[in-house]
Short mmCIF file of C-alpha atoms and ligand atoms in Angstrom, two decimals:
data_model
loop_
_atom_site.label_atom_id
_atom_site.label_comp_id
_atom_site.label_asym_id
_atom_site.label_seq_id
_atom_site.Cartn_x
_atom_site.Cartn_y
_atom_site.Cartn_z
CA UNK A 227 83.99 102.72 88.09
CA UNK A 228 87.64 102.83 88.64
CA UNK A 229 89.31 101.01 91.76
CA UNK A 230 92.57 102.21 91.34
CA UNK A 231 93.39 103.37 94.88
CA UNK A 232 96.40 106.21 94.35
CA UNK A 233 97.79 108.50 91.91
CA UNK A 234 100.28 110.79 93.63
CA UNK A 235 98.40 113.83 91.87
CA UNK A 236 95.42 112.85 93.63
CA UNK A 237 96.07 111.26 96.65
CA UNK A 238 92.24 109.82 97.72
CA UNK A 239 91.40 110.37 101.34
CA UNK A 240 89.90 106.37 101.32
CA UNK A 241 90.49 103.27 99.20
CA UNK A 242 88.16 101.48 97.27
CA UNK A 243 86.43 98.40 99.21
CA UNK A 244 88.68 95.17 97.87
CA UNK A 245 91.74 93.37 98.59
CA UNK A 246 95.03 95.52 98.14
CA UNK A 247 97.86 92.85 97.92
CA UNK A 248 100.97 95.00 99.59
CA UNK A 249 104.64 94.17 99.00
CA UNK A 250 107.11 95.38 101.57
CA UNK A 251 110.44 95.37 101.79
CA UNK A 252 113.32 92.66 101.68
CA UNK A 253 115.36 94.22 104.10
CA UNK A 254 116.02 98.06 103.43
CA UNK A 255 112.59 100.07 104.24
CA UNK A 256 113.64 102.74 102.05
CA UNK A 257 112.65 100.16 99.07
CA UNK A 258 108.82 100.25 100.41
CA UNK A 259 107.22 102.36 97.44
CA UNK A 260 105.19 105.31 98.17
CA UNK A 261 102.07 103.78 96.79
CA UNK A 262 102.55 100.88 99.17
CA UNK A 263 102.89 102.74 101.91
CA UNK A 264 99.61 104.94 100.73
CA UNK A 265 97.79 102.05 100.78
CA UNK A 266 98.81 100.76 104.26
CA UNK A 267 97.88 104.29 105.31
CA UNK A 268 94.16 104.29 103.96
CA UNK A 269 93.58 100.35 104.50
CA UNK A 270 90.78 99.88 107.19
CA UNK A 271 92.55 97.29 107.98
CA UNK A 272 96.15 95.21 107.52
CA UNK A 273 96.49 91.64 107.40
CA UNK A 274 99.86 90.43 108.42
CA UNK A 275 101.65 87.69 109.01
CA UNK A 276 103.56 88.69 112.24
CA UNK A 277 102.10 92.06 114.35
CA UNK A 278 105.38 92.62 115.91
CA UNK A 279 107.24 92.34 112.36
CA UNK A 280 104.89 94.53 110.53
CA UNK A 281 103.72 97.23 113.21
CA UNK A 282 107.85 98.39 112.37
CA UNK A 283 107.14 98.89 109.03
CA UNK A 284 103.55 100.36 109.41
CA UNK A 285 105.38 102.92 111.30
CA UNK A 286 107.96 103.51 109.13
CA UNK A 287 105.25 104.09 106.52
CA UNK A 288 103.16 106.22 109.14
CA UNK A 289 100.41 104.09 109.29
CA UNK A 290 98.20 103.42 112.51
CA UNK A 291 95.93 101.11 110.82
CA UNK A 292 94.97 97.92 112.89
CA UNK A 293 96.47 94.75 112.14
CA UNK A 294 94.90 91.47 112.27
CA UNK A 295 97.04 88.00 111.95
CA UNK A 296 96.65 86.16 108.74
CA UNK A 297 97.73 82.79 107.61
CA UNK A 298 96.59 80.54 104.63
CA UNK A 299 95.89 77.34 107.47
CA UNK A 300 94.31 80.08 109.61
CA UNK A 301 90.80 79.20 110.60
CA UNK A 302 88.78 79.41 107.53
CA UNK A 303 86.34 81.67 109.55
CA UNK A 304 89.50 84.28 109.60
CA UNK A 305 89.44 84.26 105.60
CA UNK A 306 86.06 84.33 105.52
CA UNK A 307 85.52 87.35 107.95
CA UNK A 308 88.05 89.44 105.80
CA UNK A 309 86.56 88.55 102.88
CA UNK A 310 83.25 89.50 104.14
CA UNK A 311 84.97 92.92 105.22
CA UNK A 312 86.42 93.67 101.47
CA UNK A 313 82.43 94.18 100.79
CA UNK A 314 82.68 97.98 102.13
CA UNK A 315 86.05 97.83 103.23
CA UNK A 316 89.64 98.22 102.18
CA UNK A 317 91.75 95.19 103.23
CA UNK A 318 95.48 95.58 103.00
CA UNK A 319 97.80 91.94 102.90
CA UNK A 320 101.13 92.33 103.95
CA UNK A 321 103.84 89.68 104.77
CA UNK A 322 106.84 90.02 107.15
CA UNK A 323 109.00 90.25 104.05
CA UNK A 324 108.71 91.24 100.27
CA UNK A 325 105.82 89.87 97.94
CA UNK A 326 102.54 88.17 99.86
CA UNK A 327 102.29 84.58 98.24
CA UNK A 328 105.66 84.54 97.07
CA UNK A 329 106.79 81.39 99.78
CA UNK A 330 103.89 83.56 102.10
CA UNK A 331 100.43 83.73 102.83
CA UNK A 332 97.60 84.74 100.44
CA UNK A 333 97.36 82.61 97.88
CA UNK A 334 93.84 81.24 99.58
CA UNK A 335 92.75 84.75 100.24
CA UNK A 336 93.17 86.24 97.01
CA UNK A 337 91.06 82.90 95.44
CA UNK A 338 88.01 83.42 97.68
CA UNK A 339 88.04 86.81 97.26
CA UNK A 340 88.23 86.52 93.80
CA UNK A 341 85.23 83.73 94.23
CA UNK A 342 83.12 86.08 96.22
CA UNK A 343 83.60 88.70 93.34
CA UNK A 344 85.41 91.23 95.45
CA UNK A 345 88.01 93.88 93.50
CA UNK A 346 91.34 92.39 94.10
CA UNK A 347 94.55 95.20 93.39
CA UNK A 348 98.27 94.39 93.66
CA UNK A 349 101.00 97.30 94.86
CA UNK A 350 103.90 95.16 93.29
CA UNK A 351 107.24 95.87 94.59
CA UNK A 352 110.27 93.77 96.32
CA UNK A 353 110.92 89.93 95.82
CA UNK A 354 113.54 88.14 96.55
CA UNK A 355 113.47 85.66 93.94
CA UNK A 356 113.25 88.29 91.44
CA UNK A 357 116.05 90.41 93.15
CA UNK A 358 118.40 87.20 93.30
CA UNK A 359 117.81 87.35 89.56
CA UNK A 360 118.87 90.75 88.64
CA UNK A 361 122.48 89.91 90.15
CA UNK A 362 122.99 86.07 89.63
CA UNK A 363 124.33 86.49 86.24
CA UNK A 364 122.57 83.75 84.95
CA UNK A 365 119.86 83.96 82.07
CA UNK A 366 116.52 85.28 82.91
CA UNK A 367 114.43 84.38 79.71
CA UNK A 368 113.34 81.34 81.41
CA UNK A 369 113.15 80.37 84.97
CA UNK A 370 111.51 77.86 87.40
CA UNK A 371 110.58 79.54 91.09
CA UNK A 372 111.18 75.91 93.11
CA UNK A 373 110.16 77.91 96.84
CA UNK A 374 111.62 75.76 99.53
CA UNK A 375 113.26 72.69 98.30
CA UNK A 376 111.45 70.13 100.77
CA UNK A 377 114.40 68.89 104.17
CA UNK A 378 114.20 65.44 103.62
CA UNK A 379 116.78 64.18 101.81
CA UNK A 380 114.54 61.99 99.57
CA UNK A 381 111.69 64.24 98.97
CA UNK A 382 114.33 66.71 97.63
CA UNK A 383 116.03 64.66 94.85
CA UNK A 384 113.27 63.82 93.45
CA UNK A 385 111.78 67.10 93.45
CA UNK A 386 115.24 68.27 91.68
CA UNK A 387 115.19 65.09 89.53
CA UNK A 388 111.44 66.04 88.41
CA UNK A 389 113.21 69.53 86.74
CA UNK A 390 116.38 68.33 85.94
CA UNK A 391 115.66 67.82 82.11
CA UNK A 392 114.08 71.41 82.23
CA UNK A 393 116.12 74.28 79.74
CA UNK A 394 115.80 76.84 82.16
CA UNK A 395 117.68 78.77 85.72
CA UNK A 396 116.07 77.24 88.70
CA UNK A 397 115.79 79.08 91.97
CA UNK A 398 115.54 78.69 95.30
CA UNK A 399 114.91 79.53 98.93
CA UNK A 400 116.70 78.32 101.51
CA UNK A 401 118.20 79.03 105.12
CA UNK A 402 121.81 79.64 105.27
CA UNK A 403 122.14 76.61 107.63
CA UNK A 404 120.71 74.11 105.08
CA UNK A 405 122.79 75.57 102.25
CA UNK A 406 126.03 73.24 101.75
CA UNK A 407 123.78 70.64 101.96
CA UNK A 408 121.22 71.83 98.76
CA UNK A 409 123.77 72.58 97.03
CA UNK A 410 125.64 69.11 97.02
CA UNK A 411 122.24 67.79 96.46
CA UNK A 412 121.64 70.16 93.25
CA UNK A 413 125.01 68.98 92.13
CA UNK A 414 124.71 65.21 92.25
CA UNK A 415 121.23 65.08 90.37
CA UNK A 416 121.28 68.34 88.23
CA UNK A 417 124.79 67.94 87.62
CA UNK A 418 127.83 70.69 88.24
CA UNK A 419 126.03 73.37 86.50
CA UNK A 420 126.50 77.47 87.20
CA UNK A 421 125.11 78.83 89.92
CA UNK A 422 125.02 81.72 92.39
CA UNK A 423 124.05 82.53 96.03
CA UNK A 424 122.60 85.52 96.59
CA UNK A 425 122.54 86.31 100.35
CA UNK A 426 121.39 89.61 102.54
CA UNK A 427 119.80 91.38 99.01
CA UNK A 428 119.71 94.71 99.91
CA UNK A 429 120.72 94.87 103.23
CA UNK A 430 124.10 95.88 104.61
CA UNK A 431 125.67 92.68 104.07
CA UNK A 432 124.88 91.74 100.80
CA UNK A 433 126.64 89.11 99.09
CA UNK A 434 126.52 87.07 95.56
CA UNK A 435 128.87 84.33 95.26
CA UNK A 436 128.91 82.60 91.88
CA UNK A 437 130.32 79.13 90.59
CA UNK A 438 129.92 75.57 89.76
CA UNK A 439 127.42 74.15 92.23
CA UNK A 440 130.74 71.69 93.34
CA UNK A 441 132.43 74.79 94.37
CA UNK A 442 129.75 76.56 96.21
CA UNK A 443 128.86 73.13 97.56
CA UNK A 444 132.61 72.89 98.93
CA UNK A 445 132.75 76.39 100.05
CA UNK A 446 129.73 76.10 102.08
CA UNK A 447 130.19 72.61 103.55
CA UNK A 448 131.53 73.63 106.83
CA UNK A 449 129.67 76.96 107.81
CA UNK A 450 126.56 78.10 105.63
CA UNK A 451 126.12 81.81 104.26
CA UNK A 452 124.97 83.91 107.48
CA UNK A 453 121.68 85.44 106.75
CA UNK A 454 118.48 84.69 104.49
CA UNK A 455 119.72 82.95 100.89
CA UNK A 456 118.56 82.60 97.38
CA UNK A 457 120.01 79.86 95.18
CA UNK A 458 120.06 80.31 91.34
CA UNK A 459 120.79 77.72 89.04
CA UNK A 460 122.08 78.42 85.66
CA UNK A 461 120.23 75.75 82.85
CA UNK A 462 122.15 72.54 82.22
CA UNK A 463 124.82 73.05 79.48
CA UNK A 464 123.94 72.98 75.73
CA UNK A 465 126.78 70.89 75.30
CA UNK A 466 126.87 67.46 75.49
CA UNK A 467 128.56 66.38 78.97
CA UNK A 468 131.56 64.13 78.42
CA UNK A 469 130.58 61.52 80.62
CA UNK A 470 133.14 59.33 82.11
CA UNK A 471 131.89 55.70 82.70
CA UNK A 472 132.31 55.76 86.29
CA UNK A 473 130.73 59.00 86.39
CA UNK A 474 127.49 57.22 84.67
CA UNK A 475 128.02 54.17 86.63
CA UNK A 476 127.89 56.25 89.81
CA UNK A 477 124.79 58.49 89.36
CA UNK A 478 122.91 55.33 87.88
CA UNK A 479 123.71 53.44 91.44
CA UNK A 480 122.66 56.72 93.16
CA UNK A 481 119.15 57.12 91.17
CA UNK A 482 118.53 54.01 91.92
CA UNK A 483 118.39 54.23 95.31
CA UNK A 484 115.30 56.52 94.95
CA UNK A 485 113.58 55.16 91.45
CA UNK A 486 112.82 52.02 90.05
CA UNK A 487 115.71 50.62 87.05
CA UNK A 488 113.40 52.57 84.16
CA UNK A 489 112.99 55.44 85.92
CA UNK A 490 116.59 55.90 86.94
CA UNK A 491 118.09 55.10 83.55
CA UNK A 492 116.07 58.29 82.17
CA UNK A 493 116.63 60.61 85.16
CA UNK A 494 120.43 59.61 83.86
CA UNK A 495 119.84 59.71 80.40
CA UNK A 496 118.69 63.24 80.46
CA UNK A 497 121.29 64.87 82.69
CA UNK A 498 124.21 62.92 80.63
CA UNK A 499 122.19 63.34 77.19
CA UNK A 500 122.93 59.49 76.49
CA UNK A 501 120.31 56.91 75.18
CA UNK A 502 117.77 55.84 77.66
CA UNK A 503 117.81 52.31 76.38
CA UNK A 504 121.73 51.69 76.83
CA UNK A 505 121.87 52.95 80.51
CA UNK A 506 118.21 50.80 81.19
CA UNK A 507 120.36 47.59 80.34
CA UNK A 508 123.59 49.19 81.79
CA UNK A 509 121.35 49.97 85.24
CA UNK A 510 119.99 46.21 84.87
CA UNK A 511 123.81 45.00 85.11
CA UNK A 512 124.52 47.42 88.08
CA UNK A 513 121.63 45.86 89.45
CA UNK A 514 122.68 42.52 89.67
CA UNK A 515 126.23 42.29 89.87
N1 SAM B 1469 107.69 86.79 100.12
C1 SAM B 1469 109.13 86.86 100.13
C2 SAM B 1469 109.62 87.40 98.79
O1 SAM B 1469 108.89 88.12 98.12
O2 SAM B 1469 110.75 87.14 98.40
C3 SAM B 1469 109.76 85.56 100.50
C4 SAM B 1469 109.37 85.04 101.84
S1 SAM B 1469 110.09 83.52 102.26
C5 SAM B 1469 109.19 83.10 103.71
C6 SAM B 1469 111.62 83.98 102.96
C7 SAM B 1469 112.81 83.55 102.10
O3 SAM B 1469 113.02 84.51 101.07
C8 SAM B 1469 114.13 83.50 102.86
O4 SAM B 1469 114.31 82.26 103.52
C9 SAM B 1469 115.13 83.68 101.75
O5 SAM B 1469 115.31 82.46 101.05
C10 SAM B 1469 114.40 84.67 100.82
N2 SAM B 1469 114.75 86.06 101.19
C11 SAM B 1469 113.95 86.99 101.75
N3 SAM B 1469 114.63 88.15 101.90
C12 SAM B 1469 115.87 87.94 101.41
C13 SAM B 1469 117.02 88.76 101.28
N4 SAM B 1469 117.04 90.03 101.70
N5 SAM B 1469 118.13 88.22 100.71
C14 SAM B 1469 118.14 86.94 100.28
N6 SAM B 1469 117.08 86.13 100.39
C15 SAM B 1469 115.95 86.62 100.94
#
């Protein structure tokens, strides 16, 4: 038994029962693809994040399917009511922007539904993360999707600390507002690497700016890139750094504001590529001068 919904040959007049997992655009409709907008077509129904966002695309893609609000912390009888549906029906999941899971809802969906033993189809398509990629200039072989960096300042050095050792780009979401201030954060645990900020992807103001994270860090101190914002982080340097002592000195003192002497001296070690042992008894002095 096949489930695939489309071919363009042989357009089917339903879809299979099952969850169709529906990306949408990032900002220019005309990158909805044509099987994407089939399937919103045929689904009995559309799960969406937002009815007034996505009844503008669903009319764009001449759909008059009905739409019924879906979130991950929705009430778990929501879930398990659609999931019931994809029995006999064709359940479409579709967020306000690009790829459902990707920083969106679904993630809980597609696991029950894959629990319950229900067919299960992705329409792949835009993402912004991916998009950011394509025009960062930074390499692609390897790369850590970070979502939303958490606000508090805490919480997010040590969530950049935890991947600071790591050989490969990082990337981001964030809100143009909060954007200086990531930045400055990236640079003062993950050091001044490359980086890029990718801003308005395919819409009319579309923007990449690229440098050290200093610069961008300095160039959006003041006012924050207008718009929605990806952050890409090129890997740390293959090079050792040349460290200056005060330079050590100073992220040491910083680390260990957030992490016990041990802990610190490593987190230091690694971005600096310097022996962990040294800066432990180097951290110890710090510590009690
Ligand atoms: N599911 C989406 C995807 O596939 O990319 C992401 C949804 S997440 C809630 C929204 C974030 O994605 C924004 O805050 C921004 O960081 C990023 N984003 C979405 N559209 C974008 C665009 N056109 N240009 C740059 N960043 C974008």
């Amino acid at each position: 038994m096949s489930l695939q919904p489309t071919s363009t040959e042989d357009a089917p007049s339903r879809l299979a029962p099952g969850l169709y997992i529906v990306a949408g655009p990032i900002g220019n409709l005309s990158d909805l693809t044509p099987r994407a907008a089939e399937i919103l077509r045929l689904a009995d129904v559309v799960a969406v994040e937002d009815t007034r966002v996505s009844a503008k695309l669903l009319r764009h893609a001449g759909s008059e399917r009905p739409m019924i609000p879906y979130h991950d912390h929705s009430d778990e009888r929501v879930r398990q009511r659609l999931i019931e549906r994809m029995a006999g029906e064709a359940v479409a999941l579709l967020s306000d922007a690009g790829t459902p899971l990707i920083s969106d809802p679904g993630y809980k969906l597609v696991r029950d539904a894959r629990a319950a033993g229900r067919a299960v189809t992705t329409a792949p398509g835009p993402c912004a993360l991916i998009a950011a990629l394509t025009v960062a200039g930074l390499p692609t072989d390897r790369f850590l999707f970070m979502g939303f960096l958490p606000n508090k300042e805490k919480a997010r050095a040590d969530a950049l600390a935890e991947v600071a050792g790591l050989r490969a780009t990082l990337v981001t979401y964030e809100s143009g507002s909060r954007t200086g201030k990531t930045l400055a954060a990236m640079a003062e645990v993950l050091g001044n690497r490359e980086a890029a900020v990718a801003r308005e992807i395919s819409k009319a103001y579309e923007e990449v700016a690229t440098g050290t994270l200093a610069e961008l860090a300095e160039r959006y101190a003041e006012n924050g890139p207008r718009g929605e914002v990806v952050l890409v982080v090129g890997p740390p340097s293959d090079e050792p750094v040349e460290a200056a002592e005060e330079d050590v000195d100073a992220a040491l003192l910083e680390a260990m504001t957030r992490l016990p002497v041990s802990k610190a001296a490593g987190e230091v070690a690694k971005k600096y590529g310097l022996e962990r042992r040294a800066l432990y008894d180097r951290a110890q002095e710090l510590k009690d001068a």
